[in-house]
Tab-separated table of C-alpha atoms in Angstrom:
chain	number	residue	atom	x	y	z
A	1	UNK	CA	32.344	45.105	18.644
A	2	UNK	CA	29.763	44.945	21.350
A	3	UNK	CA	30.303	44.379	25.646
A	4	UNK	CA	27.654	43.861	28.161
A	5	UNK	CA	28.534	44.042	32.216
A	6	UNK	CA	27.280	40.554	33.563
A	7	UNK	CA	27.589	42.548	37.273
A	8	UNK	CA	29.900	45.301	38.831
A	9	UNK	CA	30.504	45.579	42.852
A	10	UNK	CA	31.786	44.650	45.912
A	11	UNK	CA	29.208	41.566	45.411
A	12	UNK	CA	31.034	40.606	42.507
A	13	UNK	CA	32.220	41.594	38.641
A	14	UNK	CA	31.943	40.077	35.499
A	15	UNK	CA	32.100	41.612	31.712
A	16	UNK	CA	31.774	40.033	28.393
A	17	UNK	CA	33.268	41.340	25.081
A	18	UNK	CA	32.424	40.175	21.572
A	19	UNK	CA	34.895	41.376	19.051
A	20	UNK	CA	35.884	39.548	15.084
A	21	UNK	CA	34.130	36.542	15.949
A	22	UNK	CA	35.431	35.791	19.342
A	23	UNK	CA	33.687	35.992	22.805
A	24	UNK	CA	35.718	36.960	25.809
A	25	UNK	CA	34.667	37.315	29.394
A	26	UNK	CA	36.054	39.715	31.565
A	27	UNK	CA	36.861	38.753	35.780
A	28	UNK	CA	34.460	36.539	37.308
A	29	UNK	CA	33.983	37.659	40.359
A	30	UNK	CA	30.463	36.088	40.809
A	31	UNK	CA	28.972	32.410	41.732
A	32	UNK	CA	29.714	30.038	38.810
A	33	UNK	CA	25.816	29.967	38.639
A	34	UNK	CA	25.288	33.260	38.290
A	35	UNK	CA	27.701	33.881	35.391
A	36	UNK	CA	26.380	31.097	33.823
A	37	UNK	CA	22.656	32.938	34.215
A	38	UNK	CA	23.523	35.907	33.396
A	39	UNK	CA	25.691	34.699	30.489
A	40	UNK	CA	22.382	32.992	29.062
A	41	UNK	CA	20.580	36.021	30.068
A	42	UNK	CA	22.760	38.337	27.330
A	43	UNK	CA	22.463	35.472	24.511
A	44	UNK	CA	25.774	33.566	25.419
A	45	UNK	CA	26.141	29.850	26.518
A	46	UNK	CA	28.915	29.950	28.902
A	47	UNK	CA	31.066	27.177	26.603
A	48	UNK	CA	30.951	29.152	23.481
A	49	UNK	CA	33.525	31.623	25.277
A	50	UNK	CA	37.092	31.878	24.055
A	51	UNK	CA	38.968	33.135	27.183
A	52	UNK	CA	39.124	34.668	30.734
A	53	UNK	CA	40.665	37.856	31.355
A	54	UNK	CA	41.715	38.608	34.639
A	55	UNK	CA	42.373	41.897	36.442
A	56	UNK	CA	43.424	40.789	39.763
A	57	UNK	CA	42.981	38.550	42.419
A	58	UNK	CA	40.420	39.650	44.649
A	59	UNK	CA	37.405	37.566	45.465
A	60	UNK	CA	34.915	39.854	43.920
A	61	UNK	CA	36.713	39.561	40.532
A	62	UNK	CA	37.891	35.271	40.636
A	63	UNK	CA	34.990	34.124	42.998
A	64	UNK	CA	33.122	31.569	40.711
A	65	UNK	CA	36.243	30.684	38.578
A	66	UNK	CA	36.916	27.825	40.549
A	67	UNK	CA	33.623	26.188	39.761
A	68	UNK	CA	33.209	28.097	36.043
A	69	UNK	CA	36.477	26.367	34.814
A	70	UNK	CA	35.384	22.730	36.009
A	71	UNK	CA	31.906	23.533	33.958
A	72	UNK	CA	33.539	25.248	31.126
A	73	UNK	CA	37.599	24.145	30.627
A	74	UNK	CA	38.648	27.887	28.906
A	75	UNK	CA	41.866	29.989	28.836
A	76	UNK	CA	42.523	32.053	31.137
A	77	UNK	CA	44.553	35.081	30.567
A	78	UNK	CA	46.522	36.876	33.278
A	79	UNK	CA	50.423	37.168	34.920
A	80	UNK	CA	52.264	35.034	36.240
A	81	UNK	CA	51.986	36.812	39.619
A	82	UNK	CA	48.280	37.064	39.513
A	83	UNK	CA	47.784	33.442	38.053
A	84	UNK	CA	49.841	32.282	41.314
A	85	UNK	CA	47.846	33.684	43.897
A	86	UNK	CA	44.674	32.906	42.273
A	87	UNK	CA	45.517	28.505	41.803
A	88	UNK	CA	46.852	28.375	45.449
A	89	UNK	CA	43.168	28.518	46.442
A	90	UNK	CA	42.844	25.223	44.593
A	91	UNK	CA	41.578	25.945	41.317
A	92	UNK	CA	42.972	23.362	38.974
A	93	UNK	CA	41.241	23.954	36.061
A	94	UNK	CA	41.390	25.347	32.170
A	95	UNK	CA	44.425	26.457	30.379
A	96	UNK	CA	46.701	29.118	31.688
A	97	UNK	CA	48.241	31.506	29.168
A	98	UNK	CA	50.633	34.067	31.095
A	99	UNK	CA	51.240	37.697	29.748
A	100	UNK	CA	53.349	40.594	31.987
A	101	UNK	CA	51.723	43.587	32.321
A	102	UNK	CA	52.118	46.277	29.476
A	103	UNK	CA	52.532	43.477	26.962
A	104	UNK	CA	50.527	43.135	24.097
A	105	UNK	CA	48.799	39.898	22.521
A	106	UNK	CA	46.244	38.498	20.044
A	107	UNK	CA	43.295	36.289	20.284
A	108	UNK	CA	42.329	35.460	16.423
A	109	UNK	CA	41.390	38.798	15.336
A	110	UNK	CA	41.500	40.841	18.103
A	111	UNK	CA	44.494	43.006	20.203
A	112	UNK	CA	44.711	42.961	23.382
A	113	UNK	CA	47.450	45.451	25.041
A	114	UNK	CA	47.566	45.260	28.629
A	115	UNK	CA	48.874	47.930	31.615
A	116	UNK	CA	49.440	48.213	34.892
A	117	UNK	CA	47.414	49.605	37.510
A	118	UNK	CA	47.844	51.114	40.931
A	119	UNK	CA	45.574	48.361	43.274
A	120	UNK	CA	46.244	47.030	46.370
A	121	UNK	CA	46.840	43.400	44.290
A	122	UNK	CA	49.852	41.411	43.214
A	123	UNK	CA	49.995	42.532	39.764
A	124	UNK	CA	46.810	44.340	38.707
A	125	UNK	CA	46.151	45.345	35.002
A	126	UNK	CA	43.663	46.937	32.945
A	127	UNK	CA	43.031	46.013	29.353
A	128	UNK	CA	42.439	47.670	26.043
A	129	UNK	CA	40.969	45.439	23.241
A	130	UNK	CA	39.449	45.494	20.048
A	131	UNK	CA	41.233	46.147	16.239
A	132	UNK	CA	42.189	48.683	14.050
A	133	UNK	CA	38.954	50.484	13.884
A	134	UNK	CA	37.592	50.694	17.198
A	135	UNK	CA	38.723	49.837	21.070
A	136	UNK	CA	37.174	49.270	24.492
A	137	UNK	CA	39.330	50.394	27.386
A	138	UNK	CA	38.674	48.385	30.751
A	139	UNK	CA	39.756	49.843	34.026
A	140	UNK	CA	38.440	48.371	37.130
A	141	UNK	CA	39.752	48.809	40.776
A	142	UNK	CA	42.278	51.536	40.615
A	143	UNK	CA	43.078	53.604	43.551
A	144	UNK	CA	44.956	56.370	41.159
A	145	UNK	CA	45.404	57.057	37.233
A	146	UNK	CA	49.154	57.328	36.574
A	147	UNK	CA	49.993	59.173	33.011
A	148	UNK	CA	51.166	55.965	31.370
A	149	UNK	CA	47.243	54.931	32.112
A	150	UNK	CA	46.313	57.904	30.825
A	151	UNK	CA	47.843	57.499	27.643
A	152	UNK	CA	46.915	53.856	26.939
A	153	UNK	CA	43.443	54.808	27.197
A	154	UNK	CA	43.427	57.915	23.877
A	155	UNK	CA	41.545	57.000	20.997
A	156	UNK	CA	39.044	54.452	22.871
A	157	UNK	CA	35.858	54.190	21.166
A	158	UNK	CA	34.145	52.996	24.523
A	159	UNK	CA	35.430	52.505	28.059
A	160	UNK	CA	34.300	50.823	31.330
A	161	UNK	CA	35.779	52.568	34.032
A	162	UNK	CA	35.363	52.064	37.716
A	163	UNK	CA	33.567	55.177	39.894
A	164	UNK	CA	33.647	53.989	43.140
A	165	UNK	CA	33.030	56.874	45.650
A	166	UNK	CA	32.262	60.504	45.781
A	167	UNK	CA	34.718	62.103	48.109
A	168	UNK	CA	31.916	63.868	50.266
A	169	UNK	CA	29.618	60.864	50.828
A	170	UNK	CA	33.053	58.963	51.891
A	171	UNK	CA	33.909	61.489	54.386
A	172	UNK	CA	30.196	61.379	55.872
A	173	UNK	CA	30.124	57.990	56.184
A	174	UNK	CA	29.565	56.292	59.570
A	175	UNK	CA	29.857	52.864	58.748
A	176	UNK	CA	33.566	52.384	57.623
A	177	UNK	CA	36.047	53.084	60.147
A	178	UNK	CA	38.241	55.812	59.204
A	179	UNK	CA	41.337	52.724	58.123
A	180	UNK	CA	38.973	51.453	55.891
A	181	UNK	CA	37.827	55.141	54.420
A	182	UNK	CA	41.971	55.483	54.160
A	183	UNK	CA	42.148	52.884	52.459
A	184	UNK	CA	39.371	53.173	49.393
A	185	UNK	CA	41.009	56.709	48.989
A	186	UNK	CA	44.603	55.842	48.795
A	187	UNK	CA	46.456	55.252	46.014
A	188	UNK	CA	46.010	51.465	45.827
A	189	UNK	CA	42.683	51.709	46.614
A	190	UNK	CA	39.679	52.807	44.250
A	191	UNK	CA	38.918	55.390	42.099
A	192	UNK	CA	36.944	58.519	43.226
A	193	UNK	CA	34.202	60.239	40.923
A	194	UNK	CA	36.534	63.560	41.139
A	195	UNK	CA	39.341	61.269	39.570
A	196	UNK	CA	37.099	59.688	37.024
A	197	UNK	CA	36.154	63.047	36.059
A	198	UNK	CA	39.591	63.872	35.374
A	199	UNK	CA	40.287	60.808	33.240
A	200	UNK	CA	37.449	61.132	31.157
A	201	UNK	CA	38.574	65.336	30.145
A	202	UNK	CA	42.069	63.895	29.670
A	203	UNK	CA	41.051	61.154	27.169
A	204	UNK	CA	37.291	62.559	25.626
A	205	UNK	CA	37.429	62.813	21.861
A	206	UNK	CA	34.739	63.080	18.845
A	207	UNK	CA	34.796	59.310	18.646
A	208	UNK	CA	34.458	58.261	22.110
A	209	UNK	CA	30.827	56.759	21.866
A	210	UNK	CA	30.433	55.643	25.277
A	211	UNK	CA	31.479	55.043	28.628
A	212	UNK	CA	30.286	52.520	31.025
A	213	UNK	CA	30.368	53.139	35.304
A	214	UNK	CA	31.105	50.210	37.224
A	215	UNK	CA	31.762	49.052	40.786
A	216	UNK	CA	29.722	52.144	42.687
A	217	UNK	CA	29.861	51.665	46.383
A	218	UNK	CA	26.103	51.440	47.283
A	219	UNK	CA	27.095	53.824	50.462
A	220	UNK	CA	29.484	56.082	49.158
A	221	UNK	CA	27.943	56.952	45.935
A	222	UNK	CA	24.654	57.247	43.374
A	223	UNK	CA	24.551	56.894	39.432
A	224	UNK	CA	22.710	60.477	39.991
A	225	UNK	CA	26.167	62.006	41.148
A	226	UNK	CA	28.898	60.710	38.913
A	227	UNK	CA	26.233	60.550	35.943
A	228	UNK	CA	25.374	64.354	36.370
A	229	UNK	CA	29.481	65.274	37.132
A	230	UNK	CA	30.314	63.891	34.115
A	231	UNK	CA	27.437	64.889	31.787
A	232	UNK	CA	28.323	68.422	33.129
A	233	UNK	CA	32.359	67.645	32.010
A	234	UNK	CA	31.460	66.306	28.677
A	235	UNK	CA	29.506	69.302	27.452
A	236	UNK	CA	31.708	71.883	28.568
A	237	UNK	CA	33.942	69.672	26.221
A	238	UNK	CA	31.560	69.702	23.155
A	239	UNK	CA	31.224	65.838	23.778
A	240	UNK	CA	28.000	65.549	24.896
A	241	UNK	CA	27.154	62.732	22.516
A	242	UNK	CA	29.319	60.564	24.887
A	243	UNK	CA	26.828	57.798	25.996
A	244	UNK	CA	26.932	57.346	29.898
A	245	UNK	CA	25.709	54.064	31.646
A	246	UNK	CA	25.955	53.327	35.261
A	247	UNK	CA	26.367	48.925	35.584
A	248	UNK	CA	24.538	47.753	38.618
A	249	UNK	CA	25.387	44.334	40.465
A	250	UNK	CA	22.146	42.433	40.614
A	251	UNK	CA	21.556	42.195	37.021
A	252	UNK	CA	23.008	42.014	33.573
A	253	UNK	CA	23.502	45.524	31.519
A	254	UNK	CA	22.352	45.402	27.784
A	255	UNK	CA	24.451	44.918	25.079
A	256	UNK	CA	26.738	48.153	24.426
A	257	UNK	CA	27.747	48.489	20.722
A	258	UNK	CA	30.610	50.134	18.825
C-alpha cells in the first residue's frame, strides 16, 4: 500500500492511493491539467485510475473534476448530499456511486469505511482504506475531532491529516478579518496544530509508520512548527519512529509506503 499527495491547500488538493492492485485518487481540487501532470509526475496515467473519492464540495477539493471526468470517464465516490451540490455546477460526467457517511464499502480488494466530519460542507467525510494488514486514515478540512473520529482512526498504519493553523500565528494575523479568523477556528472550520497534536497522542501506536501534514495555511503556519510540536509529542510517547511529512501545494510529494 503506497499514497503520494498530488497537492494540499487553499490552491487546491489532490491524493492518490495504490492499494491490492487498484489506484484511487483522492479530491481534486486542482486544474484538470495539473492533476493530470502531476499524476504523470508520480508514475500514473490519469486513465489507469479506478475511482474518485470525494471529501466535500469545496472548490479547492472538486475544482478540475469537471474537466478530469470529460478526459478520464471514472467513478466517483461520495453522498448523495455531496454528489448534489457538486453536478449542479454542471459536471455531467463519469459514474456516480453514492455511499452515506459512516458506511463501509469495497473496491476489488480494498475497504473503504467512511465517517463524518465536522466542516462547514453539506456532508463532509473522511476515509479510512486499505485491508486487513495495514490502513491509511484521510482527514482533510475538519474544524474539530469528535470521539467517534477519534476512534475510526486506531490502528492506522499511516495517516494524512490536515494542520491548518497554529493558534498564535492566527491571532497575529493582520490580513484576515477577525469573521474570517472565527471562522478557520470554529468548529466547522479547520483543524489547529494544538488539535492535531491531540489526535495524533490519542491514536499513536508501535505500528503507526507515518503521518502526512496537509493543507498548512501559508500565513498562519510553517512545517517548522507543527513538525517540531509533534516530533516533541511522539517521543514523549516512545513513538519517535513515526515518520512526519509536511505536503506542499506546488508540487507532488513522493511516494509514501506501508
Amino acid at each position: 500500500m503506497r499514497f503520494a499527495v498530488l497537492g494540499s491547500g487553499s490552491g487546491g488538493n489532490a491524493a492518490v492511493v495504490e492499494c491490492g492492485g487498484l489506484r484511487l485518487m483522492i479530491d481534486a481540487g486542482l486544474s484538470a491539467k495539473q492533476l493530470s501532470a502531476r499524476l504523470q509526475s508520480v508514475g500514473i496515467d490519469p486513465k489507469s485510475l479506478d475511482g474518485i473519492l470525494l471529501t466535500h464540495e469545496h472548490g479547492d477539493h472538486v475544482r478540475g473534476l469537471k474537466v478530469f471526468l470529460k478526459q478520464n470517464p471514472i467513478p466517483v465516490y461520495t453522498t448523495p448530499a455531496t454528489a448534489r451540490v457538486v453536478r449542479e455546477t454542471g459536471i455531467d460526467g463519469g459514474t456516480w456511486k453514492f455511499f452515506e457517511a459512516g458506511q463501509a464499502f469495497t473496491l476489488g480488494g480494498i475497504s473503504v469505511e467512511t465517517f463524518a466530519i465536522q466542516h462547514d460542507a453539506v456532508d463532509p467525510v473522511g476515509f479510512v482504506l486499505g485491508d486487513q494488514s495495514r490502513r491509511l486514515g484521510f482527514l482533510s478540512d475538519a474544524g474539530f475531532v469528535t470521539r467517534s473520529m477519534t476512534e475510526r482512526l486506531r490502528g492506522l498504519a499511516g495517516l494524512f491529516v490536515e494542520a491548518n493553523y497554529d493558534e498564535g500565528l492566527l491571532e497575529a494575523d493582520t490580513k484576515r478579518p477577525w469573521s474570517i479568523k472565527q471562522r478557520i477556528s470554529s468548529r466547522h472550520g479547520h483543524l489547529s496544530n494544538t488539535q492535531v497534536t491531540e489526535l495524533i497522542r490519542e491514536i499513536s501506536h508501535p505500528a503507526l509508520g507515518r503521518v502526512v501534514l496537509g493543507h498548512l495555511s501559508s500565513d498562519c503556519n510553517t512545517p517548522d512548527i507543527i513538525l517540531n510540536r509533534l516530533r516533541a509529542c511522539l517521543g514523549e510517547l516512545g513513538h519517535g519512529h513515526v515518520g512526519l511529512h509536511c505536503a506542499g501545494q506546488h508540487e507532488p510529494s513522493d511516494w509514501f509506503d506501508f
